[in-house]
GROMACS .gro file of C-alpha atoms in nm:
model
  445
    1UNK     CA    1   0.527  -0.454   1.468
    2UNK     CA    2   0.608  -0.190   1.205
    3UNK     CA    3   0.463  -0.380   0.916
    4UNK     CA    4   0.107  -0.366   1.036
    5UNK     CA    5   0.097   0.002   1.121
    6UNK     CA    6  -0.158  -0.034   1.398
    7UNK     CA    7  -0.034   0.297   1.535
    8UNK     CA    8   0.105   0.596   1.354
    9UNK     CA    9   0.314   0.782   1.615
   10UNK     CA   10   0.364   1.158   1.621
   11UNK     CA   11   0.663   1.300   1.432
   12UNK     CA   12   1.025   1.274   1.554
   13UNK     CA   13   1.174   1.420   1.868
   14UNK     CA   14   1.468   1.662   1.850
   15UNK     CA   15   1.467   1.904   2.146
   16UNK     CA   16   1.580   2.261   2.086
   17UNK     CA   17   1.810   2.427   2.341
   18UNK     CA   18   1.629   2.762   2.308
   19UNK     CA   19   1.452   2.886   2.621
   20UNK     CA   20   1.157   3.032   2.432
   21UNK     CA   21   0.888   2.810   2.280
   22UNK     CA   22   1.082   2.598   2.036
   23UNK     CA   23   0.952   2.445   1.717
   24UNK     CA   24   0.997   2.108   1.879
   25UNK     CA   25   0.878   2.071   2.235
   26UNK     CA   26   0.757   1.794   2.464
   27UNK     CA   27   0.457   1.768   2.690
   28UNK     CA   28   0.569   1.578   2.997
   29UNK     CA   29   0.406   1.402   3.288
   30UNK     CA   30   0.481   1.112   3.522
   31UNK     CA   31   0.806   1.034   3.347
   32UNK     CA   32   0.658   1.020   2.998
   33UNK     CA   33   0.679   1.260   2.706
   34UNK     CA   34   0.473   1.338   2.397
   35UNK     CA   35   0.643   1.536   2.123
   36UNK     CA   36   0.478   1.841   1.965
   37UNK     CA   37   0.465   1.905   1.592
   38UNK     CA   38   0.669   2.146   1.385
   39UNK     CA   39   0.419   2.428   1.426
   40UNK     CA   40   0.534   2.629   1.125
   41UNK     CA   41   0.583   2.333   0.896
   42UNK     CA   42   0.308   2.085   0.971
   43UNK     CA   43   0.066   2.061   0.679
   44UNK     CA   44  -0.073   1.709   0.696
   45UNK     CA   45  -0.354   1.606   0.927
   46UNK     CA   46  -0.539   1.287   0.973
   47UNK     CA   47  -0.856   1.265   0.771
   48UNK     CA   48  -1.183   1.265   0.964
   49UNK     CA   49  -1.274   0.946   1.138
   50UNK     CA   50  -1.441   0.680   0.930
   51UNK     CA   51  -1.816   0.656   0.928
   52UNK     CA   52  -1.949   0.455   1.218
   53UNK     CA   53  -2.182   0.251   1.002
   54UNK     CA   54  -2.017  -0.065   0.875
   55UNK     CA   55  -2.069  -0.126   0.505
   56UNK     CA   56  -2.287  -0.422   0.427
   57UNK     CA   57  -2.010  -0.574   0.218
   58UNK     CA   58  -1.647  -0.534   0.322
   59UNK     CA   59  -1.430  -0.399   0.040
   60UNK     CA   60  -1.056  -0.456   0.014
   61UNK     CA   61  -0.750  -0.348  -0.182
   62UNK     CA   62  -0.429  -0.527  -0.272
   63UNK     CA   63  -0.177  -0.300  -0.446
   64UNK     CA   64   0.129  -0.456  -0.612
   65UNK     CA   65   0.420  -0.269  -0.769
   66UNK     CA   66   0.687  -0.439  -0.978
   67UNK     CA   67   0.954  -0.170  -0.970
   68UNK     CA   68   1.118  -0.276  -1.297
   69UNK     CA   69   0.797  -0.280  -1.496
   70UNK     CA   70   0.712  -0.500  -1.793
   71UNK     CA   71   0.813  -0.501  -2.158
   72UNK     CA   72   0.559  -0.259  -2.299
   73UNK     CA   73   0.532  -0.412  -2.647
   74UNK     CA   74   0.446  -0.743  -2.485
   75UNK     CA   75   0.205  -0.601  -2.228
   76UNK     CA   76  -0.016  -0.339  -2.393
   77UNK     CA   77  -0.300  -0.479  -2.606
   78UNK     CA   78  -0.412  -0.364  -2.948
   79UNK     CA   79  -0.745  -0.191  -2.982
   80UNK     CA   80  -0.954  -0.032  -2.709
   81UNK     CA   81  -1.279  -0.092  -2.528
   82UNK     CA   82  -1.417  -0.442  -2.479
   83UNK     CA   83  -1.312  -0.576  -2.819
   84UNK     CA   84  -0.940  -0.527  -2.771
   85UNK     CA   85  -0.691  -0.793  -2.877
   86UNK     CA   86  -0.503  -0.958  -2.595
   87UNK     CA   87  -0.129  -0.895  -2.588
   88UNK     CA   88   0.118  -1.182  -2.533
   89UNK     CA   89   0.131  -1.112  -2.160
   90UNK     CA   90  -0.244  -1.069  -2.124
   91UNK     CA   91  -0.295  -1.398  -2.305
   92UNK     CA   92  -0.169  -1.557  -1.983
   93UNK     CA   93  -0.471  -1.400  -1.809
   94UNK     CA   94  -0.726  -1.472  -2.082
   95UNK     CA   95  -0.948  -1.696  -1.867
   96UNK     CA   96  -0.995  -1.396  -1.636
   97UNK     CA   97  -1.051  -1.141  -1.914
   98UNK     CA   98  -1.394  -1.045  -1.778
   99UNK     CA   99  -1.244  -0.990  -1.433
  100UNK     CA  100  -0.989  -0.717  -1.505
  101UNK     CA  101  -0.939  -0.390  -1.689
  102UNK     CA  102  -0.610  -0.292  -1.850
  103UNK     CA  103  -0.499   0.070  -1.881
  104UNK     CA  104  -0.259   0.243  -2.117
  105UNK     CA  105  -0.158   0.608  -2.136
  106UNK     CA  106  -0.174   0.661  -1.760
  107UNK     CA  107   0.089   0.797  -1.521
  108UNK     CA  108   0.141   1.018  -1.219
  109UNK     CA  109   0.174   1.385  -1.319
  110UNK     CA  110   0.523   1.522  -1.240
  111UNK     CA  111   0.649   1.192  -1.102
  112UNK     CA  112   0.987   1.136  -1.263
  113UNK     CA  113   1.335   1.041  -1.149
  114UNK     CA  114   1.363   0.681  -1.262
  115UNK     CA  115   1.413   0.425  -0.985
  116UNK     CA  116   1.320   0.659  -0.695
  117UNK     CA  117   0.967   0.678  -0.839
  118UNK     CA  118   0.874   0.336  -0.700
  119UNK     CA  119   0.800   0.486  -0.357
  120UNK     CA  120   0.551   0.719  -0.527
  121UNK     CA  121   0.346   0.444  -0.689
  122UNK     CA  122   0.067   0.485  -0.432
  123UNK     CA  123   0.133   0.847  -0.334
  124UNK     CA  124   0.188   1.029  -0.667
  125UNK     CA  125   0.417   1.273  -0.484
  126UNK     CA  126   0.605   1.479  -0.748
  127UNK     CA  127   0.974   1.473  -0.837
  128UNK     CA  128   1.099   1.188  -0.618
  129UNK     CA  129   1.452   1.227  -0.752
  130UNK     CA  130   1.490   1.586  -0.631
  131UNK     CA  131   1.693   1.679  -0.324
  132UNK     CA  132   1.390   1.847  -0.166
  133UNK     CA  133   1.154   1.555  -0.223
  134UNK     CA  134   0.910   1.472   0.052
  135UNK     CA  135   0.661   1.192   0.010
  136UNK     CA  136   0.292   1.209   0.097
  137UNK     CA  137   0.032   0.969   0.229
  138UNK     CA  138  -0.013   0.649   0.030
  139UNK     CA  139  -0.344   0.514  -0.092
  140UNK     CA  140  -0.345   0.223   0.152
  141UNK     CA  141  -0.275   0.445   0.451
  142UNK     CA  142  -0.554   0.680   0.351
  143UNK     CA  143  -0.779   0.374   0.352
  144UNK     CA  144  -0.636   0.261   0.686
  145UNK     CA  145  -0.707   0.598   0.846
  146UNK     CA  146  -1.067   0.583   0.730
  147UNK     CA  147  -1.170   0.221   0.794
  148UNK     CA  148  -0.868   0.058   0.960
  149UNK     CA  149  -1.040   0.020   1.298
  150UNK     CA  150  -1.277  -0.234   1.144
  151UNK     CA  151  -1.010  -0.505   1.125
  152UNK     CA  152  -0.739  -0.635   1.354
  153UNK     CA  153  -0.473  -0.480   1.131
  154UNK     CA  154  -0.555  -0.153   0.950
  155UNK     CA  155  -0.301  -0.242   0.680
  156UNK     CA  156  -0.020  -0.478   0.586
  157UNK     CA  157   0.297  -0.348   0.422
  158UNK     CA  158   0.486  -0.628   0.249
  159UNK     CA  159   0.792  -0.663   0.028
  160UNK     CA  160   0.982  -0.918  -0.176
  161UNK     CA  161   1.361  -0.893  -0.150
  162UNK     CA  162   1.339  -0.562   0.035
  163UNK     CA  163   1.297  -0.431   0.386
  164UNK     CA  164   1.344  -0.068   0.288
  165UNK     CA  165   1.165   0.011  -0.041
  166UNK     CA  166   0.805   0.064   0.062
  167UNK     CA  167   0.477   0.146  -0.109
  168UNK     CA  168   0.324   0.266   0.219
  169UNK     CA  169   0.370   0.614   0.367
  170UNK     CA  170   0.209   0.778   0.668
  171UNK     CA  171   0.020   1.105   0.663
  172UNK     CA  172   0.349   1.291   0.699
  173UNK     CA  173   0.516   1.098   0.416
  174UNK     CA  174   0.725   0.871   0.638
  175UNK     CA  175   0.778   0.528   0.476
  176UNK     CA  176   0.653   0.223   0.662
  177UNK     CA  177   0.922  -0.047   0.642
  178UNK     CA  178   0.789  -0.353   0.460
  179UNK     CA  179   0.794  -0.701   0.605
  180UNK     CA  180   0.959  -0.950   0.369
  181UNK     CA  181   0.925  -1.261   0.587
  182UNK     CA  182   0.589  -1.423   0.520
  183UNK     CA  183   0.629  -1.659   0.815
  184UNK     CA  184   0.659  -1.365   1.054
  185UNK     CA  185   0.348  -1.201   0.912
  186UNK     CA  186   0.157  -1.528   0.923
  187UNK     CA  187   0.235  -1.571   1.292
  188UNK     CA  188   0.120  -1.218   1.368
  189UNK     CA  189  -0.202  -1.277   1.176
  190UNK     CA  190  -0.300  -1.622   1.295
  191UNK     CA  191  -0.100  -1.755   1.590
  192UNK     CA  192  -0.247  -1.668   1.927
  193UNK     CA  193  -0.008  -1.562   2.202
  194UNK     CA  194  -0.009  -1.705   2.551
  195UNK     CA  195  -0.238  -1.537   2.809
  196UNK     CA  196   0.070  -1.369   2.955
  197UNK     CA  197   0.174  -1.231   2.617
  198UNK     CA  198  -0.176  -1.100   2.548
  199UNK     CA  199  -0.187  -0.934   2.891
  200UNK     CA  200   0.152  -0.772   2.831
  201UNK     CA  201   0.033  -0.631   2.499
  202UNK     CA  202  -0.281  -0.492   2.662
  203UNK     CA  203  -0.068  -0.320   2.928
  204UNK     CA  204   0.135  -0.154   2.653
  205UNK     CA  205  -0.180  -0.026   2.489
  206UNK     CA  206  -0.320   0.103   2.816
  207UNK     CA  207   0.009   0.283   2.887
  208UNK     CA  208  -0.023   0.461   2.555
  209UNK     CA  209  -0.371   0.580   2.646
  210UNK     CA  210  -0.252   0.704   2.984
  211UNK     CA  211   0.015   0.914   2.810
  212UNK     CA  212  -0.252   1.103   2.621
  213UNK     CA  213  -0.458   1.157   2.936
  214UNK     CA  214  -0.154   1.278   3.132
  215UNK     CA  215  -0.049   1.548   2.889
  216UNK     CA  216  -0.401   1.673   2.807
  217UNK     CA  217  -0.395   1.953   3.065
  218UNK     CA  218  -0.051   2.076   2.959
  219UNK     CA  219  -0.165   2.079   2.599
  220UNK     CA  220  -0.453   2.313   2.678
  221UNK     CA  221  -0.219   2.546   2.869
  222UNK     CA  222   0.021   2.556   2.577
  223UNK     CA  223  -0.257   2.653   2.338
  224UNK     CA  224  -0.319   2.970   2.540
  225UNK     CA  225   0.041   3.088   2.493
  226UNK     CA  226   0.092   3.063   2.117
  227UNK     CA  227  -0.015   3.265   1.816
  228UNK     CA  228  -0.348   3.210   1.644
  229UNK     CA  229  -0.171   3.047   1.350
  230UNK     CA  230   0.014   2.804   1.574
  231UNK     CA  231  -0.301   2.742   1.776
  232UNK     CA  232  -0.472   2.625   1.459
  233UNK     CA  233  -0.183   2.390   1.387
  234UNK     CA  234  -0.188   2.263   1.742
  235UNK     CA  235  -0.559   2.194   1.705
  236UNK     CA  236  -0.477   1.988   1.399
  237UNK     CA  237  -0.203   1.806   1.586
  238UNK     CA  238  -0.423   1.725   1.884
  239UNK     CA  239  -0.688   1.599   1.647
  240UNK     CA  240  -0.427   1.353   1.526
  241UNK     CA  241  -0.339   1.262   1.884
  242UNK     CA  242  -0.703   1.201   1.962
  243UNK     CA  243  -0.729   0.983   1.652
  244UNK     CA  244  -0.430   0.790   1.786
  245UNK     CA  245  -0.619   0.741   2.111
  246UNK     CA  246  -0.914   0.598   1.920
  247UNK     CA  247  -0.677   0.358   1.746
  248UNK     CA  248  -0.531   0.255   2.078
  249UNK     CA  249  -0.879   0.185   2.209
  250UNK     CA  250  -0.959  -0.017   1.899
  251UNK     CA  251  -0.634  -0.210   1.940
  252UNK     CA  252  -0.725  -0.285   2.301
  253UNK     CA  253  -1.048  -0.442   2.183
  254UNK     CA  254  -0.877  -0.663   1.925
  255UNK     CA  255  -0.628  -0.798   2.180
  256UNK     CA  256  -0.918  -0.957   2.369
  257UNK     CA  257  -1.046  -1.135   2.059
  258UNK     CA  258  -0.897  -1.466   1.947
  259UNK     CA  259  -0.720  -1.468   1.613
  260UNK     CA  260  -0.877  -1.653   1.322
  261UNK     CA  261  -0.791  -2.017   1.270
  262UNK     CA  262  -0.669  -2.121   0.925
  263UNK     CA  263  -0.581  -2.463   0.790
  264UNK     CA  264  -0.277  -2.338   0.601
  265UNK     CA  265   0.065  -2.416   0.754
  266UNK     CA  266   0.315  -2.149   0.845
  267UNK     CA  267   0.488  -2.057   0.517
  268UNK     CA  268   0.854  -2.132   0.468
  269UNK     CA  269   1.045  -1.832   0.335
  270UNK     CA  270   1.311  -1.914   0.076
  271UNK     CA  271   1.649  -1.802   0.206
  272UNK     CA  272   1.787  -1.737  -0.142
  273UNK     CA  273   1.684  -1.403  -0.302
  274UNK     CA  274   1.708  -1.581  -0.639
  275UNK     CA  275   1.392  -1.774  -0.546
  276UNK     CA  276   1.208  -1.457  -0.637
  277UNK     CA  277   0.894  -1.605  -0.791
  278UNK     CA  278   0.846  -1.845  -0.501
  279UNK     CA  279   0.860  -1.547  -0.266
  280UNK     CA  280   0.601  -1.364  -0.476
  281UNK     CA  281   0.370  -1.666  -0.469
  282UNK     CA  282   0.399  -1.697  -0.091
  283UNK     CA  283   0.311  -1.331  -0.044
  284UNK     CA  284   0.010  -1.362  -0.275
  285UNK     CA  285  -0.112  -1.662  -0.075
  286UNK     CA  286  -0.061  -1.472   0.249
  287UNK     CA  287  -0.260  -1.173   0.120
  288UNK     CA  288  -0.548  -1.402   0.021
  289UNK     CA  289  -0.554  -1.558   0.369
  290UNK     CA  290  -0.552  -1.214   0.532
  291UNK     CA  291  -0.849  -1.109   0.321
  292UNK     CA  292  -1.036  -1.439   0.368
  293UNK     CA  293  -1.019  -1.393   0.745
  294UNK     CA  294  -1.094  -1.020   0.720
  295UNK     CA  295  -0.777  -0.952   0.917
  296UNK     CA  296  -0.714  -0.637   0.711
  297UNK     CA  297  -0.861  -0.459   0.411
  298UNK     CA  298  -0.554  -0.286   0.270
  299UNK     CA  299  -0.233  -0.461   0.165
  300UNK     CA  300   0.063  -0.333  -0.034
  301UNK     CA  301   0.342  -0.539  -0.185
  302UNK     CA  302   0.665  -0.398  -0.326
  303UNK     CA  303   0.824  -0.644  -0.568
  304UNK     CA  304   1.179  -0.515  -0.550
  305UNK     CA  305   1.328  -0.640  -0.873
  306UNK     CA  306   1.625  -0.401  -0.866
  307UNK     CA  307   1.808  -0.591  -0.592
  308UNK     CA  308   1.721  -0.938  -0.722
  309UNK     CA  309   2.021  -1.144  -0.836
  310UNK     CA  310   2.024  -1.396  -1.121
  311UNK     CA  311   1.680  -1.549  -1.090
  312UNK     CA  312   1.610  -1.918  -1.053
  313UNK     CA  313   1.323  -2.016  -1.287
  314UNK     CA  314   1.209  -2.373  -1.339
  315UNK     CA  315   1.132  -2.338  -1.710
  316UNK     CA  316   1.389  -2.084  -1.832
  317UNK     CA  317   1.760  -2.014  -1.808
  318UNK     CA  318   1.838  -1.672  -1.669
  319UNK     CA  319   2.201  -1.564  -1.699
  320UNK     CA  320   2.200  -1.209  -1.563
  321UNK     CA  321   2.052  -1.010  -1.275
  322UNK     CA  322   1.699  -0.875  -1.314
  323UNK     CA  323   1.815  -0.512  -1.306
  324UNK     CA  324   2.079  -0.565  -1.572
  325UNK     CA  325   1.829  -0.744  -1.792
  326UNK     CA  326   1.591  -0.449  -1.765
  327UNK     CA  327   1.862  -0.236  -1.929
  328UNK     CA  328   1.844  -0.458  -2.233
  329UNK     CA  329   1.943  -0.197  -2.491
  330UNK     CA  330   1.708  -0.385  -2.730
  331UNK     CA  331   1.924  -0.696  -2.708
  332UNK     CA  332   1.702  -0.987  -2.807
  333UNK     CA  333   1.895  -1.223  -2.579
  334UNK     CA  334   1.816  -1.004  -2.278
  335UNK     CA  335   1.461  -0.933  -2.390
  336UNK     CA  336   1.386  -1.304  -2.422
  337UNK     CA  337   1.496  -1.358  -2.062
  338UNK     CA  338   1.285  -1.064  -1.950
  339UNK     CA  339   0.988  -1.212  -2.133
  340UNK     CA  340   1.033  -1.535  -1.938
  341UNK     CA  341   1.039  -1.340  -1.613
  342UNK     CA  342   0.738  -1.126  -1.707
  343UNK     CA  343   0.551  -1.438  -1.813
  344UNK     CA  344   0.597  -1.572  -1.461
  345UNK     CA  345   0.465  -1.248  -1.315
  346UNK     CA  346   0.150  -1.287  -1.523
  347UNK     CA  347   0.114  -1.655  -1.429
  348UNK     CA  348   0.129  -1.573  -1.058
  349UNK     CA  349  -0.111  -1.282  -1.100
  350UNK     CA  350  -0.349  -1.516  -1.280
  351UNK     CA  351  -0.327  -1.768  -0.997
  352UNK     CA  352  -0.398  -1.492  -0.743
  353UNK     CA  353  -0.708  -1.388  -0.936
  354UNK     CA  354  -0.820  -1.751  -0.964
  355UNK     CA  355  -0.769  -1.811  -0.591
  356UNK     CA  356  -0.969  -1.501  -0.502
  357UNK     CA  357  -1.246  -1.611  -0.739
  358UNK     CA  358  -1.246  -1.953  -0.577
  359UNK     CA  359  -1.307  -1.819  -0.226
  360UNK     CA  360  -1.663  -1.728  -0.127
  361UNK     CA  361  -1.780  -1.458   0.108
  362UNK     CA  362  -2.152  -1.435   0.149
  363UNK     CA  363  -2.304  -1.443  -0.196
  364UNK     CA  364  -1.992  -1.306  -0.364
  365UNK     CA  365  -1.649  -1.428  -0.452
  366UNK     CA  366  -1.359  -1.280  -0.261
  367UNK     CA  367  -1.247  -1.121  -0.590
  368UNK     CA  368  -1.582  -0.941  -0.614
  369UNK     CA  369  -1.491  -0.761  -0.293
  370UNK     CA  370  -1.117  -0.724  -0.351
  371UNK     CA  371  -0.952  -0.476  -0.585
  372UNK     CA  372  -0.618  -0.607  -0.711
  373UNK     CA  373  -0.403  -0.327  -0.852
  374UNK     CA  374  -0.096  -0.443  -1.043
  375UNK     CA  375   0.146  -0.200  -1.202
  376UNK     CA  376   0.480  -0.027  -1.197
  377UNK     CA  377   0.649   0.307  -1.156
  378UNK     CA  378   0.825   0.241  -1.488
  379UNK     CA  379   0.674   0.258  -1.832
  380UNK     CA  380   1.011   0.160  -1.975
  381UNK     CA  381   1.284   0.052  -1.734
  382UNK     CA  382   1.539   0.044  -2.015
  383UNK     CA  383   1.489   0.418  -2.073
  384UNK     CA  384   1.400   0.500  -1.709
  385UNK     CA  385   1.074   0.664  -1.817
  386UNK     CA  386   0.783   0.704  -1.577
  387UNK     CA  387   0.495   0.752  -1.820
  388UNK     CA  388   0.255   0.512  -1.995
  389UNK     CA  389   0.264   0.284  -1.693
  390UNK     CA  390   0.151  -0.079  -1.736
  391UNK     CA  391  -0.156  -0.104  -1.513
  392UNK     CA  392  -0.416  -0.371  -1.440
  393UNK     CA  393  -0.709  -0.351  -1.203
  394UNK     CA  394  -0.887  -0.678  -1.127
  395UNK     CA  395  -1.198  -0.750  -0.921
  396UNK     CA  396  -1.352  -0.515  -0.669
  397UNK     CA  397  -1.698  -0.509  -0.820
  398UNK     CA  398  -1.622  -0.302  -1.131
  399UNK     CA  399  -1.742  -0.362  -1.485
  400UNK     CA  400  -1.425  -0.509  -1.629
  401UNK     CA  401  -1.326  -0.679  -1.951
  402UNK     CA  402  -1.197  -0.367  -2.122
  403UNK     CA  403  -0.888  -0.178  -2.232
  404UNK     CA  404  -0.909   0.185  -2.125
  405UNK     CA  405  -0.668   0.346  -2.370
  406UNK     CA  406  -0.559   0.704  -2.309
  407UNK     CA  407  -0.307   0.926  -2.487
  408UNK     CA  408   0.034   0.761  -2.453
  409UNK     CA  409   0.210   1.096  -2.494
  410UNK     CA  410  -0.014   1.322  -2.287
  411UNK     CA  411  -0.108   1.079  -2.016
  412UNK     CA  412  -0.426   1.058  -1.814
  413UNK     CA  413  -0.378   1.088  -1.433
  414UNK     CA  414  -0.343   0.748  -1.268
  415UNK     CA  415  -0.454   0.902  -0.934
  416UNK     CA  416  -0.802   0.926  -1.089
  417UNK     CA  417  -0.812   0.547  -1.063
  418UNK     CA  418  -0.723   0.580  -0.696
  419UNK     CA  419  -1.022   0.808  -0.639
  420UNK     CA  420  -1.249   0.548  -0.798
  421UNK     CA  421  -1.094   0.282  -0.576
  422UNK     CA  422  -1.145   0.491  -0.263
  423UNK     CA  423  -1.506   0.546  -0.352
  424UNK     CA  424  -1.546   0.173  -0.408
  425UNK     CA  425  -1.412   0.122  -0.056
  426UNK     CA  426  -1.700   0.335   0.066
  427UNK     CA  427  -1.479   0.636   0.139
  428UNK     CA  428  -1.643   0.962   0.038
  429UNK     CA  429  -1.386   1.165  -0.154
  430UNK     CA  430  -1.341   1.321  -0.494
  431UNK     CA  431  -0.969   1.391  -0.464
  432UNK     CA  432  -0.645   1.204  -0.405
  433UNK     CA  433  -0.298   1.344  -0.476
  434UNK     CA  434  -0.290   1.493  -0.829
  435UNK     CA  435  -0.624   1.349  -0.939
  436UNK     CA  436  -0.870   1.547  -1.149
  437UNK     CA  437  -1.170   1.327  -1.080
  438UNK     CA  438  -1.257   0.959  -1.103
  439UNK     CA  439  -1.128   0.716  -1.365
  440UNK     CA  440  -1.307   0.786  -1.690
  441UNK     CA  441  -1.471   0.478  -1.838
  442UNK     CA  442  -1.452   0.264  -1.522
  443UNK     CA  443  -1.792   0.187  -1.377
  444UNK     CA  444  -1.904  -0.002  -1.071
  445UNK     CA  445  -2.091  -0.326  -1.133
   0.00000   0.00000   0.00000
């Protein structure tokens, strides 16, 4: 299932007609084929395998992007530090004030381009609107590569009202299609297959391992007939293939283990895209269940507001599509509708935080062990600007209750927050994307 990204396959498979060693070639054996990398172009490799020692406390991340942002004058608080004054939107979260930090003056350096920037929310890849744009690995997939073998699913990639706009990208920048049907994800997470279905899945996994064994000898022969530069790239590629084998082995082990049992019923997905907030709530509930059962430790959720039609809200009348409302041109009529929508976003985020606080794991709450990142690629959707991004980080064992205010004109790198989050996950790194260090002012509890 694409959503769960248990396996990250090698790159695509065009075969050159040239007789000499082409830039795209297959290793073959027993009727199977394994594609080789672009030897002159491959630059991304899998990170080293995760440490074998399991952390005493599992750490998790839930990253949420609302790709139309929030009204900035209603979101950003006044004052800085721990004595800041709650903004209208943050007032909705006031009972959780000690559980989150709010950031202003942060953005991704060189990430521009308006709407295309949403796919860079977790990658920080520059200039997404350019014709030569190529994305890079996303934060969740970096986590999945490091510690993904510890759970049945290394990651979940989810979406609301989209099956194409994704926050998750592989090591080569390929987007992982999001799953927007919560019922489907729920069944994959919690419903056990028949013995025959489990056996069939195990056979598939074992076939994948046999492919790697079959082509191993040919791979070594190929390495002897290429340049030193290409040999180095092949070494990198085969390191990735070997990592894939380890993932296959890990998958084989999980197939033998029964899935967790939960009391929650299979969710019912609203058929109408206008039931946007109900869809968001269902996805939040699903993420909490996945974390409670330790089924995964990295989840992303793209809230695709651009494609959402006139929204159906119980306590407000919405007369225009979400996207059109975001281009409000300072119309108070449109802004008031946007405020109603944004207020619902904050209400649902508050409920998610409350639900995570209400679940216990060992001596901690689930929120203590779960980082909830909420933000947007837009600082101002009306002007299509991608700086001063509205950003909240809740939970995860940090010292919260503060407004970290940076220069709203010369922004502080948001990827620095990602480095801090990676370190909190127990991943040893001091760099991610365009970061310059860890997030200044954010300390672990």
